[in-house]
Short mmCIF file of C-alpha atoms and ligand atoms in Angstrom, two decimals:
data_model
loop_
_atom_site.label_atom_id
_atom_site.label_comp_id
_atom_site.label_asym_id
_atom_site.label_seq_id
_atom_site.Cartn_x
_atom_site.Cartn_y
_atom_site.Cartn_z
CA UNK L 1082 -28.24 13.36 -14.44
CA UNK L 1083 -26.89 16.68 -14.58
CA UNK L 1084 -23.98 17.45 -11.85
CA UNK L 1085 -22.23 20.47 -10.12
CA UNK L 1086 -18.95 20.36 -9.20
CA UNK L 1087 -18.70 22.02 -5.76
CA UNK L 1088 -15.94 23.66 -3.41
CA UNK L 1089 -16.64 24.01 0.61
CA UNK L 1090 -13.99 25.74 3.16
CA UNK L 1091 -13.91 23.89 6.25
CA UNK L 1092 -12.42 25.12 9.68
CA UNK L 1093 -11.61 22.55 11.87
CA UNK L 1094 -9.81 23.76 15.18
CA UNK L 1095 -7.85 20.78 16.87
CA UNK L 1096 -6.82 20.56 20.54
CA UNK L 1097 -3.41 19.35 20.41
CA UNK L 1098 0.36 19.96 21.17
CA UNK L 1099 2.29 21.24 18.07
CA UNK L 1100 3.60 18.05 17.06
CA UNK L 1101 0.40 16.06 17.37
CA UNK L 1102 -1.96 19.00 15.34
CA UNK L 1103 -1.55 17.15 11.92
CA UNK L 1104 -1.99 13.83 12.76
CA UNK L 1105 -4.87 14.63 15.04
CA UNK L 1106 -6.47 16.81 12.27
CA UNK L 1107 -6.16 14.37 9.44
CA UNK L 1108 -7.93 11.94 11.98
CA UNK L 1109 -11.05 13.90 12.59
CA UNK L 1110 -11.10 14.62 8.51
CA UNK L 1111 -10.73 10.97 7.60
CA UNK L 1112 -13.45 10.41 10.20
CA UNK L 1113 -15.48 13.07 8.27
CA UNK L 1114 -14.99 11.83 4.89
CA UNK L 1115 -16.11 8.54 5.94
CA UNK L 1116 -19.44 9.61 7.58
CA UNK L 1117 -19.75 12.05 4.52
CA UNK L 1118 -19.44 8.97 1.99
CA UNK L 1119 -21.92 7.11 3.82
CA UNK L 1120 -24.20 10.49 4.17
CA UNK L 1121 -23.92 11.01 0.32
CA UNK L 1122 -23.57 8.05 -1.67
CA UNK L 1123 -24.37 9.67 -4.88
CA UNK L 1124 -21.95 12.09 -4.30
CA UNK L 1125 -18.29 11.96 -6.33
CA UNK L 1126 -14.99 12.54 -6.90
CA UNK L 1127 -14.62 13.57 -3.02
CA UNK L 1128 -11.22 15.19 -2.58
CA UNK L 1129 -9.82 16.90 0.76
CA UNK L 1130 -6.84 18.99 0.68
CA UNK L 1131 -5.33 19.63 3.93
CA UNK L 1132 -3.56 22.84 4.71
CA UNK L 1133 -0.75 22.70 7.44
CA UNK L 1134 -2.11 23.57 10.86
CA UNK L 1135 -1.16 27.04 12.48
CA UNK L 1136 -1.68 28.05 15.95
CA UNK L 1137 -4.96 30.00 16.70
CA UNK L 1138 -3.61 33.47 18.12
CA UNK L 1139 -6.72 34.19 20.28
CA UNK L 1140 -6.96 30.54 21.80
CA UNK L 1141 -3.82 29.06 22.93
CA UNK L 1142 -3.50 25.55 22.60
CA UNK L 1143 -5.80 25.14 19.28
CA UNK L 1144 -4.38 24.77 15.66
CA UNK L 1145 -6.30 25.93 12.82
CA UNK L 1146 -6.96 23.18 10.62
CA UNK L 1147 -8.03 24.03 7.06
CA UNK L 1148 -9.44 21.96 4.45
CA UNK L 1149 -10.93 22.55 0.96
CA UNK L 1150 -13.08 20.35 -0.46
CA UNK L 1151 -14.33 19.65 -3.72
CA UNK L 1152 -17.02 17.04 -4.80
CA UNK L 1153 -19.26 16.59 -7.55
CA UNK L 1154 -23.26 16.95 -6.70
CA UNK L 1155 -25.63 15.10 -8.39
CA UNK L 1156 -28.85 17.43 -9.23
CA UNK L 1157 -31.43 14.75 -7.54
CA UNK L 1158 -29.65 14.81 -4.09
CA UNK L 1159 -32.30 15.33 -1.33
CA UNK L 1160 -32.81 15.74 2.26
CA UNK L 1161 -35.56 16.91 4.31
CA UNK L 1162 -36.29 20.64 4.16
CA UNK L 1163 -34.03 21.45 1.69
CA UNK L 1164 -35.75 22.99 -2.09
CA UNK L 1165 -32.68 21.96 -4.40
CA UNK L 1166 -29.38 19.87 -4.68
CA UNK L 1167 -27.07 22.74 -3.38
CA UNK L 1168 -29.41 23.25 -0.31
CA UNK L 1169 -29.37 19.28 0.20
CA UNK L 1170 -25.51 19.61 -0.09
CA UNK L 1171 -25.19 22.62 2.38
CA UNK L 1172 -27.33 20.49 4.72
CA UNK L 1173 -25.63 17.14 4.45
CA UNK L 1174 -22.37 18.98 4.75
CA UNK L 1175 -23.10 20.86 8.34
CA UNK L 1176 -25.17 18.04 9.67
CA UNK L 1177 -21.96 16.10 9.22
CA UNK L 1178 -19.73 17.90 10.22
CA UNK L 1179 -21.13 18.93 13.44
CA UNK L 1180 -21.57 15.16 13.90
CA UNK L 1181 -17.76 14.63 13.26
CA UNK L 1182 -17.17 17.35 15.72
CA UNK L 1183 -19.35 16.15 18.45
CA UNK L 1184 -18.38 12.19 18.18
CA UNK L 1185 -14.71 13.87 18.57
CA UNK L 1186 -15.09 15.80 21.18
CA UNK L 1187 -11.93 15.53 22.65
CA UNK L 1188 -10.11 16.16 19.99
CA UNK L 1189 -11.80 19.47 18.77
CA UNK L 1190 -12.76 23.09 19.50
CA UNK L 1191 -16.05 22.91 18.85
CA UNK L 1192 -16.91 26.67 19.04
CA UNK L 1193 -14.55 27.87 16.02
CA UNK L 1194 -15.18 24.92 13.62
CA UNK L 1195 -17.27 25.10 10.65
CA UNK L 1196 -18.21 24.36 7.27
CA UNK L 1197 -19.26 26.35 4.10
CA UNK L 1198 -19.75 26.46 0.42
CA UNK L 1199 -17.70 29.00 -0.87
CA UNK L 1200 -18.15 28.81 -4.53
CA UNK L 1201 -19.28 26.32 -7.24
CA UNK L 1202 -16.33 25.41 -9.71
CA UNK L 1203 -17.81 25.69 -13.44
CA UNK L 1204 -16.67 23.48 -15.75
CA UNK L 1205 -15.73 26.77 -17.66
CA UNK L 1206 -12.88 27.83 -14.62
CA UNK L 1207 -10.84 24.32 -15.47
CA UNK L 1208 -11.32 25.05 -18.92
CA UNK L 1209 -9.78 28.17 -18.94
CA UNK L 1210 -7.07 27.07 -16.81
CA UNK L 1211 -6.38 24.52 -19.24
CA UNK L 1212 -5.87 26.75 -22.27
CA UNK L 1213 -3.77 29.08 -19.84
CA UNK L 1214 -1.45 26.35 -19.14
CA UNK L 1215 2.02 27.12 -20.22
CA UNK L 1216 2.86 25.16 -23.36
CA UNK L 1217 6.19 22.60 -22.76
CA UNK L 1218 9.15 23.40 -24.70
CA UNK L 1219 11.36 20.51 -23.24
CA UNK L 1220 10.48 17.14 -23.16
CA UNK L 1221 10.41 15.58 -19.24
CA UNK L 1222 12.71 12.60 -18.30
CA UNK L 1223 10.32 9.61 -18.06
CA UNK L 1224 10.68 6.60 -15.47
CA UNK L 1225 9.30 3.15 -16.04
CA UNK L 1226 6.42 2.30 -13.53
CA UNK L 1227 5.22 -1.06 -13.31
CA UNK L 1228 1.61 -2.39 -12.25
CA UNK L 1229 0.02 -5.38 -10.40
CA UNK L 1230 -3.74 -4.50 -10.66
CA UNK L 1231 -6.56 -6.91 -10.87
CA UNK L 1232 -4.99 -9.74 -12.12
CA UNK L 1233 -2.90 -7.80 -15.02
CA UNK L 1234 0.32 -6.05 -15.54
CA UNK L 1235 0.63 -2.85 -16.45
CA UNK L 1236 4.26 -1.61 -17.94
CA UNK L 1237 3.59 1.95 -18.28
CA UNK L 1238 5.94 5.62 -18.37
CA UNK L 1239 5.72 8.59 -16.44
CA UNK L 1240 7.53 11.97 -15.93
CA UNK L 1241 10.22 12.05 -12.98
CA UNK L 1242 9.07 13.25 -10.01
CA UNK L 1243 5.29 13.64 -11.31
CA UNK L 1244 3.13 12.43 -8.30
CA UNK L 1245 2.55 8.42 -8.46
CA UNK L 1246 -1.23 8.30 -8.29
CA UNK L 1247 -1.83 11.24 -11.07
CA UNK L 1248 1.06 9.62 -13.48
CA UNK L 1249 -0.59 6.49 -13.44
CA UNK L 1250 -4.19 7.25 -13.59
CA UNK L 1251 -2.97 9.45 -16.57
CA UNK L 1252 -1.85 6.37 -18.33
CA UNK L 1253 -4.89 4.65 -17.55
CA UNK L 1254 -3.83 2.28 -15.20
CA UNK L 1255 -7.20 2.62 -12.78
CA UNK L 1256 -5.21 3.03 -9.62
CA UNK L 1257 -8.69 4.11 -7.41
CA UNK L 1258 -8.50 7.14 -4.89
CA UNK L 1259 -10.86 9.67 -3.10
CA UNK L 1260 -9.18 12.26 -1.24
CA UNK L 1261 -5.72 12.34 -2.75
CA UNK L 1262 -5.16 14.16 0.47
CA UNK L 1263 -3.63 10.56 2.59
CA UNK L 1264 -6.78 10.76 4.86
CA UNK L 1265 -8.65 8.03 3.36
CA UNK L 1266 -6.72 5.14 2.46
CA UNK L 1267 -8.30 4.17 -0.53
CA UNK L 1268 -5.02 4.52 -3.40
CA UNK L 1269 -3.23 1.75 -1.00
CA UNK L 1270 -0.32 0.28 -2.45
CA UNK L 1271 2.48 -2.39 -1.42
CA UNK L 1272 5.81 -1.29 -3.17
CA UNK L 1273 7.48 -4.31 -4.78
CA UNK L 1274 10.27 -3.19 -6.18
CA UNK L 1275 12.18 0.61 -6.03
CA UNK L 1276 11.11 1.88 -3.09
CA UNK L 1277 14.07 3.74 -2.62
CA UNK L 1278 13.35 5.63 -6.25
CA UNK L 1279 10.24 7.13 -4.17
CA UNK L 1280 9.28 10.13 -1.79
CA UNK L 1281 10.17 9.28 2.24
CA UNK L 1282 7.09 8.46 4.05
CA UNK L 1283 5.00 11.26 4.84
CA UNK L 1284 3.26 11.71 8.49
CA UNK L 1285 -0.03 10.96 6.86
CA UNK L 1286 1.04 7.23 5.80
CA UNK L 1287 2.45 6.88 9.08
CA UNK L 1288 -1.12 7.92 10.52
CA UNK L 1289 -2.88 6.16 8.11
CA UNK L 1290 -0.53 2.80 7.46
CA UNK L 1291 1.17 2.28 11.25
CA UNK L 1292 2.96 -1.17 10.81
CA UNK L 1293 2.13 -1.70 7.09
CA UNK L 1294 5.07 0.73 6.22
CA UNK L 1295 7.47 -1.82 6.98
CA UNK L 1296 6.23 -4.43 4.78
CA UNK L 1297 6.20 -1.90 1.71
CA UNK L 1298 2.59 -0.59 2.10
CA UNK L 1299 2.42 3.60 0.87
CA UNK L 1300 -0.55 6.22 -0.13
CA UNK L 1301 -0.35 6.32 -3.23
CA UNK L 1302 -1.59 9.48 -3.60
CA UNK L 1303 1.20 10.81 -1.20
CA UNK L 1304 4.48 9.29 -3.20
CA UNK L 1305 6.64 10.96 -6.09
CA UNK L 1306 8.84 8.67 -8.36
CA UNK L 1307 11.99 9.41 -9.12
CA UNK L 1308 13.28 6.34 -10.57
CA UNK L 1309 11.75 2.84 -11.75
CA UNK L 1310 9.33 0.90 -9.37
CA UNK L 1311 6.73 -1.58 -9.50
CA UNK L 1312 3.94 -2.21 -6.82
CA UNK L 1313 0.56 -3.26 -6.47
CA UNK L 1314 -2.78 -2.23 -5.75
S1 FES U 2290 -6.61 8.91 -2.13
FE1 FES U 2290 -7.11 9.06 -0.06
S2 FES U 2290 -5.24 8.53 0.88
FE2 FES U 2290 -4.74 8.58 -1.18
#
């Protein structure tokens, strides 16, 4: 089935203090990705990337709350009304979101939030960007990262400081994600050994894990390696 690879922009405006506009944001998106997934099933590779909330000059007391996101559309997506995938997509993608918003109504500024397609990402652009990509003259400094994944053991390398999640899927071990963004949960790990060769916790594990941090649970997604570790997934 023949697929296009889609980017949206998505405002979300959040009532919150300062301190509580991340947290509160990457709530309402998780809560959106979910209801999305379940929307969308034939949908793929759904990936959210957060930007950092900034105060909304006209409204005091909102944050502006981007997002891009970037999934992969199946050409036989439907829904009611709409004449082709993309249509289906837009559709899918404002009915849910306005669903988010309303179910959260507490939490957001209803007015000012919104959802678009802003482009469709060829397979061409990545191309390109590939053959752009600066050629490495010096090799990196590798660390040994070891896996616990469906009953096997993975014993694998990957550059220093390279994110966790990317170094591993790059070496095949199939560590699984879907928003890489630490709103979804789904690239869980518990940290066996090393975890002081890794990032500090981020506010989104916090959000995401609560009491789990304490017994070695992380985002994978969210963690850079510095030295050895081992967990599993
Ligand atoms: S992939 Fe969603 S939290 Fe890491």
């Amino acid at each position: 089935m023949p697929e296009t690879k889609y980017g949206s922009r998505i405002y979300l405006g959040v009532l919150a203090e300062a301190d509580a506009a991340g947290p509160t944001a990457v709530r309402v998106y998780q809560d959106f990705l979910g209801r999305l997934r379940r929307a969308a099933p034939g949908v793929k590779e759904l990936r959210l990337e957060l930007e950092e909330p900034a105060p909304r000059k006209e409204t005091p007391g909102v944050y502006e709350c981007w997002a891009t996101l970037k999934a992969v559309v199946p050409h036989d997506l439907t829904r009611d009304g709409a004449g082709n995938h993309r249509d289906a997509w837009r559709a899918i993608l404002r009915d849910t979101f306005q669903a988010t918003c309303q179910l959260n109504h507490e939490l957001v500024h209803h007015t000012s939030s919104r959802v678009e397609i802003t482009r469709e990402v060829f397979p061409f652009e990545e191309e390109a960007r590939a053959e752009a990509a600066p050629v490495e003259e010096t090799p990196k400094e590798m660390i040994r990262v070891k896996v616990l994944l469906g009953g096997q053991v993975y014993d694998v390398e990957i550059p220093k400081d390279e994110n966790l999640l990317d170094g591993v899927n790059a070496k095949g071990v199939d560590v699984k994600w879907d928003c890489k963004s630490g709103v979804c949960d789904t690239c869980q790990i518990r940290v066996l050994k090393g975890m002081e060769n890794l990032s500090p916790v981020n506010d989104r594990e916090r959000e995401m894990l609560g009491d789990k941090i304490n017994q070695g649970y992380r985002l994978c997604c969210q963690v850079t390696a510095h030295g050895p570790c081992e967990f599993e997934h």
